[in-house]
Amino acid sequence: MLQSLQVKNLALIEEEEVFFSDGLNILTGETGAGKSILIGSINLALGEKVSKEMLREGTDSAFVELVFHVEDEKTLLALREMDIEPEDGEVILSRRITAQRTVAKINGESVPGKKLKEAAAVLIDIHGQHEHQSLLSKKKHLEILDSYAKEELAEKKAKLAESYKTYRKLHEEFEQADIGAEEREKELSFLNYEVSEIEAADLKVNEDEELEAEYRRIANGKKILEAMGNAYQSTGSDGASGMVGHAVRELMSIASYDQKAEEILNQASELDDLLNDLNREMSDYLSAADFNEAHFYEVESRLDLINHIKSKFGSSIEAVLSACEEKKTRIETLLNYDQYLSQLKKQTELEEANLRKLSDEVSKIRQEKAKELTEKVKNELLELNFLDVSFTMDFQKTKDFTANGMDDCEFMISTNPGEPVKPLLKVASGGELSRIMLGIKTVLAKEDEIDTLIFDEIDTGISGRTAQKVSEMLKILGKSHQIICITHLPQIAAMADHHFLIEKSVDQATTHTHIEELSDEASVEELARMLGGVEITDAVIMNAREMKKLAVEKGDYGL
C-alpha cells in the first residue's frame, strides 16, 4: 500500500506531503489546480523520464519520495529477488532531480533507473489519463492477455524466446553460408596466412605485461642507477650512516651513567644496524646492475611484434589466441564445407521444428486463457452499464516467427444485440474504451498481487448512470485494493473512503498547489462545487449531502 507521497519544488508544488490510506482515495480539484502534476510526481518517483522544465521556477533541484508498506508474501519475494529488503515492512522509492542529473534511491541506496521501474512494477499500477487509447493497438491486447496468463506462460515463453534466438542465429548463418568454391579458396588462403602469423609469434599469456615491465626498467636504467647511487651516498659512511655511527659512539660514552641515556643508545644502535643493512642492499643492487644493449633490443623487438599482432587480432594475448582458435575452426569448416552445410541445415530445421512446437504450445495456453479473460471482462462490462455486450478475442498467425510466438490476436466486441463482433479499435468510442480498460484492469487486479492502483481520470467521456456504475466498480475494487483516483465526476467522488482536494493559490505573484484531506463536511462542500459549478445554493448542498449519504449506505451494504 502507498502510505505517503512527498514532493518538493516540482512545477507548482513548493512542498507537499500526502498520506494515503487503504480503500478508495479520491482526488478532486478545479481544472488547472495541479492534479496532473500529482500523477506526474508519482510517475517520476517510479522511474519515468524527467523533463527539466518540471523544476519549480527559481529552484535548483526537486525531490519526490513514495513510501510503501508491504505485507504480501509474493510481493516481498519479488522484491527480495531484486535484492530489495523492506525495512520494517517499508520500501521507500525516491528521486532527486537537478538540471544536470537525477539520482534514484531505494531505501536510501542509489540504484539505476531501470531497477526503480522494476520495483515499481510489483508495488503499483498506474492507469494514465490516456492509457485507454493503448487499446487501439493490437500489440497491447497481447500484452494484456499475457499479463493475465503469466503464471501459465512464464516458463514456456522463456523457452520460446531462447529457441527463437538460437533459430535466428542458425537461420542467418545458413543464409550467409552459401559461398562459391573460388571465394572459399581465397578465404582459406587468408585464414592460413593469419594463423601462421599468430603461431609464428609463439605468444604466451601475460608475456606482454612482463615484457613491458622489463622494458620500463631497462629504458629507465640510467635514471634508476643515478637515483640509487645518490641514495647510497646520502645514507652511507659519509652521510646518514656515518652521522648515526658518530651519535652511537657519543652515547656509549655516557650510557653507564644514566638509564635513560642507555635506552636512547639502544634505539640509536637499532637505527645504525638498519642503515648498515640498507646500504649493503643498495651496494649489492648497484654492483649487479648492468645495461645490456643487446638484451634491451631483444625486449623492444619482441614487444613491437606482440603489439603488432594485438593491433591486428585482439586487444590482449588471450583475445589473439582465442581469435586464432576461431580461425582454425573456420578453416576446418571450409575444408569440410559440404558436411558443414548439411549439418547446419539439419540444425536449423530441428530448431525451427522446436520453435514451431513451442509457439503452438504457447498459443494453446493463450487461447484457453483468452476465453477466461474475455468472459470475466464481459461480466465487468455489464456491471459498467454496457446493456448488452459480446467480448471475445480473435487469433490469427503471423507470417514469420517472433520471440513472442506466432500469435496475432486482438479483442473483438459487439455492444448491440444481433450484431457480429468487430475489432475493438474500429468500433469503441472514447467513453467505451475508458470503461473497457477499467473492466480489464479490474479483472487483472483481482488476479494480481499489486496492492495499489492509480486511475487518472478513468471517467473520460462518461456521465449519468454510466458514471454511477463506474463509481460502484471502483468502490468494490477498493475493498480488496488501495485505489487512488483522480476524477471530475461527483458520482465517483461521493464514493470516497478518503477525499483529497487539490487547490491552486497565488501568493505574492507566485502560484502554489496545495493538497489536503477533507473532513466529511468539507467533502460534501466539494461535491456541491462539482455539482453546482459557480453558484452553490442550499439545494445543491442538500443534493451533495444526499449523494454522499447514499454512497456511504451502498458501501456499508456492499453495493
Coordinates of C-alpha atoms in Angstrom, one line a residue, residues 29-518:
G29 CA -10.0 19.9 -7.8
E30 CA -10.7 22.5 -10.4
T31 CA -9.2 22.3 -13.8
G32 CA -5.6 23.6 -13.7
A33 CA -5.2 23.1 -10.0
G34 CA -2.4 20.6 -10.4
K35 CA -4.0 17.2 -10.5
S36 CA -1.8 16.1 -13.4
I37 CA 1.3 17.4 -11.5
L38 CA 0.5 15.0 -8.7
I39 CA 0.4 12.0 -11.0
G40 CA 3.4 13.3 -12.8
S41 CA 5.2 13.4 -9.4
I42 CA 4.4 9.8 -8.7
N43 CA 5.5 8.7 -12.2
L44 CA 8.8 10.5 -11.6
A45 CA 9.4 8.6 -8.4
L46 CA 8.6 5.4 -10.2
G47 CA 11.4 6.0 -12.8
E48 CA 9.7 7.8 -15.7
K49 CA 11.6 10.2 -17.9
V50 CA 12.2 13.7 -16.4
S51 CA 11.7 17.0 -18.1
K52 CA 13.9 19.7 -16.7
E53 CA 11.0 22.1 -17.2
M54 CA 9.3 20.4 -14.3
L55 CA 11.7 22.0 -11.8
R56 CA 9.9 24.8 -9.9
E57 CA 10.9 28.3 -11.1
G58 CA 13.8 29.6 -9.2
T59 CA 14.9 26.3 -7.7
D60 CA 18.0 24.1 -8.3
S61 CA 16.5 20.7 -7.5
A62 CA 13.3 18.8 -7.0
F63 CA 12.6 15.8 -4.8
V64 CA 9.9 13.1 -4.9
E65 CA 9.5 10.3 -2.4
L66 CA 7.0 7.4 -2.2
V67 CA 6.7 5.3 1.0
F68 CA 5.1 1.8 0.6
H69 CA 4.1 -0.6 3.3
V70 CA 4.4 -4.2 2.1
E71 CA 2.9 -7.3 3.7
D72 CA 2.0 -9.6 0.8
E73 CA 4.4 -12.6 0.7
K74 CA 4.5 -12.8 -3.1
T75 CA 5.4 -9.1 -3.3
L76 CA 8.0 -9.5 -0.6
L77 CA 9.5 -12.4 -2.5
A78 CA 9.6 -10.5 -5.8
L79 CA 11.3 -7.6 -4.1
R80 CA 13.9 -9.8 -2.5
E81 CA 14.7 -11.4 -5.8
M82 CA 15.7 -7.8 -6.8
D83 CA 17.9 -7.6 -3.7
I84 CA 15.4 -5.2 -2.1
E85 CA 14.8 -5.9 1.6
P86 CA 11.9 -3.9 3.1
E87 CA 12.9 -2.1 6.4
D88 CA 10.1 -2.6 9.0
G89 CA 7.9 -3.6 6.1
E90 CA 8.5 -0.3 4.3
V91 CA 10.0 0.3 0.8
I92 CA 11.0 3.9 0.0
L93 CA 11.4 5.0 -3.6
S94 CA 12.8 8.5 -4.2
R95 CA 14.3 10.6 -6.9
R96 CA 16.2 13.9 -6.7
I97 CA 16.2 15.9 -9.9
T98 CA 18.6 18.7 -10.9
A99 CA 19.2 20.5 -14.2
Q100 CA 22.2 18.2 -14.8
R101 CA 21.1 14.8 -13.5
T102 CA 18.7 12.7 -11.5
V103 CA 19.5 10.4 -8.6
A104 CA 17.2 7.4 -7.8
K105 CA 17.2 5.6 -4.5
I106 CA 15.5 2.6 -2.9
N107 CA 15.6 2.6 0.9
G108 CA 18.3 5.2 0.8
E109 CA 20.6 3.3 -1.6
S110 CA 21.3 4.7 -5.0
V111 CA 20.1 2.5 -7.9
P112 CA 19.8 2.7 -11.7
G113 CA 16.5 4.0 -13.1
K114 CA 15.8 0.5 -14.5
K115 CA 15.8 -1.1 -11.1
L116 CA 13.5 1.6 -9.8
K117 CA 11.0 0.8 -12.6
E118 CA 11.3 -3.0 -11.8
A119 CA 10.5 -2.4 -8.1
A120 CA 7.6 -0.1 -9.0
A121 CA 6.1 -2.7 -11.3
V122 CA 5.4 -5.0 -8.3
L123 CA 4.2 -2.2 -6.0
I124 CA 1.8 -0.1 -8.0
D125 CA -0.1 0.1 -11.3
I126 CA -1.0 3.4 -12.8
H127 CA -3.7 3.9 -15.4
G128 CA -2.7 7.2 -17.1
Q129 CA -5.1 9.7 -18.4
H130 CA -4.9 8.5 -22.0
E131 CA -3.9 4.8 -21.4
H132 CA -7.2 3.6 -22.6
Q133 CA -6.1 4.8 -26.1
S134 CA -3.5 2.0 -26.0
L135 CA -6.4 -0.4 -26.6
L136 CA -6.3 0.8 -30.2
S137 CA -3.1 -1.1 -30.6
K138 CA -3.3 -4.9 -31.2
K139 CA 0.1 -5.3 -29.5
K140 CA -1.4 -4.1 -26.3
H141 CA -4.1 -6.7 -26.5
L142 CA -1.5 -9.5 -26.5
E143 CA 0.3 -7.8 -23.6
I144 CA -2.9 -7.8 -21.6
L145 CA -3.6 -11.5 -22.3
D146 CA 0.0 -12.5 -21.4
S147 CA -0.2 -10.5 -18.2
Y148 CA -3.4 -12.4 -17.3
A149 CA -1.8 -15.7 -18.1
K150 CA 1.7 -15.0 -16.8
E151 CA 1.9 -17.9 -14.4
E152 CA 0.9 -20.5 -17.0
L153 CA 3.0 -18.8 -19.8
A154 CA 6.2 -17.7 -18.0
E155 CA 8.2 -20.9 -18.4
K156 CA 7.0 -21.6 -22.0
K157 CA 7.7 -18.0 -23.1
A158 CA 11.2 -18.1 -21.7
K159 CA 11.9 -21.3 -23.6
L160 CA 10.3 -19.8 -26.7
A161 CA 12.5 -16.6 -26.6
E162 CA 15.6 -18.7 -26.2
S163 CA 14.6 -21.0 -29.1
Y164 CA 13.9 -18.0 -31.3
K165 CA 17.3 -16.5 -30.5
T166 CA 19.0 -19.8 -31.4
Y167 CA 16.9 -20.2 -34.6
R168 CA 17.6 -16.7 -35.8
K169 CA 21.4 -17.2 -35.3
L170 CA 21.3 -20.6 -37.2
H171 CA 19.0 -19.2 -39.9
E172 CA 21.2 -16.2 -40.6
E173 CA 24.3 -18.3 -40.6
F174 CA 22.7 -20.7 -43.1
E175 CA 21.6 -17.8 -45.4
Q176 CA 25.2 -16.4 -45.4
A177 CA 26.9 -19.8 -45.7
D178 CA 26.3 -20.4 -49.4
I179 CA 29.6 -19.1 -50.9
G180 CA 31.3 -20.3 -54.1
A181 CA 34.5 -22.5 -54.4
E182 CA 36.7 -19.7 -55.6
E183 CA 35.6 -17.4 -52.6
R184 CA 36.2 -20.3 -50.2
E185 CA 39.7 -20.8 -51.6
K186 CA 40.5 -17.1 -51.1
E187 CA 39.2 -17.2 -47.5
L188 CA 41.2 -20.4 -46.7
S189 CA 44.4 -18.9 -48.0
F190 CA 43.9 -15.7 -46.0
L191 CA 43.0 -17.6 -42.8
N192 CA 46.0 -19.9 -43.1
Y193 CA 48.2 -16.9 -43.5
E194 CA 46.8 -15.2 -40.4
V195 CA 47.0 -18.4 -38.3
S196 CA 50.6 -18.9 -39.4
E197 CA 51.4 -15.3 -38.4
I198 CA 49.9 -15.8 -34.9
E199 CA 51.5 -19.2 -34.4
A200 CA 54.9 -18.0 -35.5
A201 CA 54.8 -15.3 -32.8
D202 CA 54.6 -18.1 -30.2
L203 CA 52.7 -16.0 -27.8
K204 CA 52.5 -16.7 -24.0
V205 CA 49.7 -15.4 -21.8
N206 CA 50.8 -12.3 -19.7
E207 CA 54.1 -12.2 -21.7
D208 CA 53.3 -8.7 -22.9
E209 CA 52.8 -7.4 -19.4
E210 CA 56.1 -8.9 -18.2
L211 CA 58.0 -7.5 -21.2
E212 CA 56.5 -4.0 -20.7
A213 CA 57.7 -4.0 -17.1
E214 CA 61.1 -5.2 -18.2
Y215 CA 61.2 -2.6 -20.9
R216 CA 60.4 0.2 -18.5
R217 CA 63.1 -0.9 -16.1
I218 CA 65.8 -1.1 -18.8
A219 CA 64.7 2.1 -20.6
N220 CA 65.0 4.0 -17.3
G221 CA 68.2 2.2 -16.3
K222 CA 70.3 5.4 -16.2
K223 CA 67.8 7.2 -14.1
I224 CA 67.5 4.3 -11.7
L225 CA 71.2 3.9 -11.3
E226 CA 71.7 7.6 -10.7
A227 CA 69.0 7.8 -8.1
M228 CA 70.2 4.6 -6.4
G229 CA 73.8 6.0 -6.3
N230 CA 72.6 9.3 -4.8
A231 CA 70.6 7.4 -2.2
Y232 CA 73.6 5.2 -1.3
Q233 CA 75.8 8.2 -0.8
S234 CA 73.2 10.0 1.3
T235 CA 72.9 7.1 3.7
G236 CA 76.5 5.8 3.5
S237 CA 79.5 6.4 5.7
D238 CA 79.8 10.0 4.6
G239 CA 76.1 10.6 5.1
A240 CA 73.4 9.4 7.4
S241 CA 75.1 6.1 8.4
G242 CA 78.3 8.0 9.4
M243 CA 76.4 10.5 11.4
V244 CA 74.3 7.9 13.2
G245 CA 77.5 5.9 13.9
H246 CA 79.1 9.0 15.5
A247 CA 76.0 9.5 17.6
V248 CA 76.2 5.9 18.8
R249 CA 79.8 6.4 19.9
E250 CA 78.9 9.6 21.8
L251 CA 76.0 7.8 23.6
M252 CA 78.2 4.8 24.5
S253 CA 80.5 7.2 26.5
I254 CA 77.6 8.2 28.8
A255 CA 75.3 5.2 28.8
S256 CA 76.7 3.7 32.0
Y257 CA 75.9 6.9 33.9
D258 CA 72.2 7.2 33.1
Q259 CA 69.5 4.6 32.4
K260 CA 67.5 6.9 30.0
A261 CA 70.7 7.5 28.1
E262 CA 71.2 3.8 27.8
E263 CA 67.7 3.4 26.3
I264 CA 68.4 6.1 23.8
L265 CA 71.7 4.3 22.9
N266 CA 69.7 1.1 22.2
Q267 CA 67.4 2.9 19.8
A268 CA 70.4 4.6 18.1
S269 CA 72.1 1.2 17.7
E270 CA 69.0 -0.3 16.1
L271 CA 68.9 2.6 13.7
D272 CA 72.6 2.2 12.9
D273 CA 72.0 -1.5 12.1
L274 CA 69.1 -0.7 9.8
L275 CA 71.1 1.9 7.9
N276 CA 74.0 -0.6 7.5
D277 CA 71.6 -3.3 6.2
L278 CA 70.0 -0.7 3.8
N279 CA 73.4 0.3 2.5
R280 CA 74.5 -3.3 1.9
E281 CA 71.3 -3.9 -0.2
M282 CA 71.8 -0.7 -2.3
S283 CA 75.5 -1.6 -2.8
D284 CA 74.6 -5.1 -4.0
Y285 CA 72.0 -3.7 -6.4
L286 CA 74.5 -1.2 -7.8
S287 CA 77.1 -3.9 -8.2
A288 CA 74.7 -6.2 -10.1
A289 CA 73.2 -3.5 -12.3
D290 CA 74.3 -3.8 -15.9
F291 CA 72.7 -2.3 -19.0
N292 CA 72.9 -4.8 -21.8
E293 CA 72.1 -3.2 -25.1
A294 CA 71.5 -6.5 -26.9
H295 CA 69.0 -7.6 -24.3
F296 CA 67.3 -4.2 -24.5
Y297 CA 66.9 -4.5 -28.2
E298 CA 65.6 -8.1 -27.8
V299 CA 62.9 -6.9 -25.4
E300 CA 62.0 -3.9 -27.6
S301 CA 61.7 -6.1 -30.7
R302 CA 59.6 -8.7 -29.0
L303 CA 57.2 -6.0 -27.6
D304 CA 56.9 -4.5 -31.1
L305 CA 56.0 -7.9 -32.6
I306 CA 53.4 -8.6 -29.9
N307 CA 51.8 -5.2 -30.2
H308 CA 51.6 -5.6 -34.0
I309 CA 49.9 -8.9 -33.6
K310 CA 47.5 -7.4 -31.0
S311 CA 46.7 -4.5 -33.3
K312 CA 45.5 -7.0 -35.9
F313 CA 43.8 -9.7 -33.9
G314 CA 42.8 -8.6 -30.4
S315 CA 43.4 -6.2 -27.6
S316 CA 45.1 -8.8 -25.4
I317 CA 47.1 -12.0 -25.9
E318 CA 44.1 -14.0 -24.6
A319 CA 42.0 -12.4 -27.3
V320 CA 44.6 -13.1 -30.0
L321 CA 44.8 -16.8 -29.0
S322 CA 41.0 -17.0 -28.9
A323 CA 40.8 -15.4 -32.4
C324 CA 43.4 -17.9 -33.6
E325 CA 41.2 -20.9 -32.4
E326 CA 38.2 -19.4 -34.2
K327 CA 40.2 -19.1 -37.4
K328 CA 41.3 -22.7 -37.1
T329 CA 37.6 -23.7 -36.6
R330 CA 36.6 -21.8 -39.7
I331 CA 39.4 -23.5 -41.7
E332 CA 38.1 -26.9 -40.7
T333 CA 34.6 -25.7 -41.7
L334 CA 35.8 -24.6 -45.2
L335 CA 37.8 -27.8 -45.7
N336 CA 34.7 -29.9 -45.0
Y337 CA 32.2 -27.4 -46.4
D338 CA 29.5 -29.8 -47.8
Q339 CA 29.4 -31.6 -44.5
Y340 CA 29.1 -28.3 -42.7
L341 CA 26.3 -27.1 -44.9
S342 CA 24.4 -30.3 -44.4
Q343 CA 24.8 -30.2 -40.6
L344 CA 23.8 -26.5 -40.4
K345 CA 20.7 -27.2 -42.5
K346 CA 19.8 -30.0 -40.2
Q347 CA 20.3 -27.9 -37.1
T348 CA 18.2 -25.1 -38.5
E349 CA 15.4 -27.4 -39.4
L350 CA 15.4 -29.0 -35.9
E351 CA 15.4 -25.7 -34.2
E352 CA 12.6 -24.5 -36.5
A353 CA 10.5 -27.5 -35.5
N354 CA 11.2 -26.9 -31.8
L355 CA 10.3 -23.2 -32.2
R356 CA 7.1 -24.1 -34.0
K357 CA 6.2 -26.6 -31.3
L358 CA 6.8 -24.1 -28.5
S359 CA 4.8 -21.4 -30.4
D360 CA 1.9 -23.8 -30.8
E361 CA 2.0 -24.7 -27.1
V362 CA 2.1 -21.0 -26.1
S363 CA -0.8 -20.3 -28.5
K364 CA -2.9 -23.1 -27.0
I365 CA -2.4 -21.7 -23.5
R366 CA -3.2 -18.2 -24.7
Q367 CA -6.4 -19.3 -26.4
E368 CA -7.6 -21.1 -23.3
K369 CA -6.8 -18.2 -21.0
A370 CA -8.3 -15.7 -23.5
K371 CA -11.7 -17.4 -23.1
E372 CA -11.4 -17.0 -19.3
L373 CA -10.2 -13.4 -19.6
T374 CA -12.8 -12.2 -22.1
E375 CA -15.7 -13.8 -20.1
K376 CA -14.6 -12.1 -17.0
V377 CA -14.1 -8.7 -18.8
K378 CA -17.6 -9.2 -20.3
N379 CA -19.1 -9.6 -16.8
E380 CA -17.3 -6.4 -15.6
L381 CA -18.6 -4.5 -18.7
L382 CA -22.1 -5.5 -17.9
E383 CA -21.6 -4.0 -14.4
L384 CA -20.2 -0.9 -16.1
N385 CA -23.5 -0.2 -17.9
F386 CA -22.9 -2.0 -21.2
L387 CA -26.5 -3.1 -21.6
D388 CA -25.6 -6.0 -23.9
V389 CA -22.1 -6.9 -24.9
S390 CA -20.1 -9.6 -26.5
F391 CA -16.4 -9.6 -25.8
T392 CA -14.0 -12.1 -27.4
M393 CA -10.5 -12.5 -28.7
D394 CA -9.6 -13.3 -32.3
F395 CA -6.4 -15.3 -33.1
Q396 CA -4.5 -15.2 -36.3
K397 CA -1.0 -16.4 -37.2
T398 CA 1.9 -14.0 -38.0
K399 CA 3.8 -14.7 -41.3
D400 CA 7.1 -15.3 -39.5
F401 CA 8.3 -16.5 -36.2
T402 CA 8.8 -13.9 -33.4
A403 CA 10.4 -14.1 -30.0
N404 CA 6.8 -14.0 -28.7
G405 CA 5.5 -16.8 -30.9
M406 CA 3.2 -16.6 -33.9
D407 CA 0.0 -15.2 -32.4
D408 CA -1.5 -12.1 -33.9
C409 CA -4.6 -11.5 -31.7
E410 CA -7.0 -8.7 -30.9
F411 CA -10.0 -8.0 -28.8
M412 CA -13.4 -8.2 -30.6
I413 CA -16.6 -6.5 -29.3
S414 CA -20.2 -6.0 -30.0
T415 CA -22.3 -3.7 -27.9
N416 CA -25.6 -4.2 -29.7
P417 CA -27.8 -7.4 -29.8
G418 CA -27.6 -9.4 -33.0
E419 CA -24.5 -7.5 -34.3
P420 CA -21.4 -9.6 -35.0
V421 CA -18.3 -8.8 -33.0
K422 CA -15.8 -6.5 -34.7
P423 CA -12.3 -5.3 -33.9
L424 CA -12.3 -3.2 -30.7
L425 CA -10.2 -0.5 -32.3
K426 CA -12.8 0.0 -35.1
V427 CA -16.0 0.3 -33.0
A428 CA -15.3 1.5 -29.5
S429 CA -15.8 5.2 -28.6
G430 CA -13.6 7.1 -26.1
G431 CA -16.0 6.6 -23.3
E432 CA -16.4 2.9 -24.1
L433 CA -12.6 2.5 -24.2
S434 CA -12.3 4.0 -20.7
R435 CA -14.8 1.6 -19.3
I436 CA -13.3 -1.4 -21.2
M437 CA -9.9 -0.6 -19.8
L438 CA -11.4 -0.2 -16.3
G439 CA -13.0 -3.6 -16.8
I440 CA -9.7 -5.2 -17.9
K441 CA -7.8 -3.5 -15.0
T442 CA -10.4 -4.8 -12.6
V443 CA -10.0 -8.4 -13.8
L444 CA -6.2 -8.2 -13.8
A445 CA -6.2 -6.6 -10.3
K446 CA -8.3 -9.5 -8.9
E447 CA -5.7 -11.9 -10.3
D448 CA -2.6 -9.9 -9.4
E449 CA -0.7 -9.2 -6.2
I450 CA -0.3 -5.5 -6.9
D451 CA -1.9 -3.7 -4.0
T452 CA -2.1 -0.1 -5.2
L453 CA -3.9 1.0 -8.3
I454 CA -4.0 4.6 -9.6
F455 CA -6.6 5.8 -12.0
D456 CA -6.1 9.2 -13.6
E457 CA -9.5 10.4 -14.9
I458 CA -10.8 6.9 -15.7
D459 CA -14.2 8.8 -16.2
T460 CA -13.3 10.3 -19.6
G461 CA -16.3 10.5 -21.8
I462 CA -18.9 9.1 -19.4
S463 CA -21.7 10.6 -17.3
G464 CA -25.1 9.8 -15.7
R465 CA -25.9 6.2 -14.9
T466 CA -22.6 5.0 -16.5
A467 CA -20.7 7.3 -14.1
Q468 CA -22.6 5.8 -11.2
K469 CA -21.7 2.3 -12.4
V470 CA -18.0 3.2 -12.7
S471 CA -18.1 4.7 -9.2
E472 CA -19.6 1.4 -7.8
M473 CA -16.9 -0.6 -9.6
L474 CA -14.2 1.5 -8.0
K475 CA -15.8 1.2 -4.6
I476 CA -15.9 -2.6 -4.9
L477 CA -12.3 -2.7 -6.1
G478 CA -11.3 -0.5 -3.2
K479 CA -12.4 -3.3 -0.8
S480 CA -9.6 -5.5 -1.9
H481 CA -7.0 -3.0 -3.2
Q482 CA -5.9 0.5 -2.4
I483 CA -7.3 2.8 -5.1
I484 CA -6.1 6.3 -5.8
C485 CA -8.4 8.0 -8.3
I486 CA -8.4 11.5 -9.8
T487 CA -11.9 12.4 -11.0
H488 CA -14.1 15.3 -12.1
L489 CA -17.3 13.4 -11.6
P490 CA -19.3 13.9 -8.3
Q491 CA -20.8 10.3 -8.6
I492 CA -17.3 8.9 -8.2
A493 CA -16.0 11.4 -5.7
A494 CA -19.0 10.6 -3.4
M495 CA -17.8 7.0 -3.0
A496 CA -14.5 8.1 -1.5
D497 CA -13.3 6.5 1.7
H498 CA -10.8 9.3 1.8
H499 CA -11.3 12.5 -0.1
F500 CA -8.4 14.9 -1.0
L501 CA -8.7 18.4 -2.5
I502 CA -6.1 19.8 -4.8
E503 CA -6.2 23.6 -4.9
K504 CA -4.2 26.3 -6.6
S505 CA -3.5 29.7 -4.9
V506 CA -1.5 32.8 -5.7
D507 CA 0.7 34.4 -3.0
Q508 CA 2.8 37.5 -3.8
A509 CA 2.6 36.8 -7.6
T510 CA 3.7 33.1 -7.0
T511 CA 1.4 30.2 -7.8
H512 CA 1.2 27.3 -5.4
T513 CA -0.6 23.9 -5.5
H514 CA -1.8 22.5 -2.1
I515 CA -3.3 19.1 -1.3
E516 CA -5.3 18.3 1.8
E517 CA -7.6 15.5 3.0
L518 CA -11.1 16.7 3.6

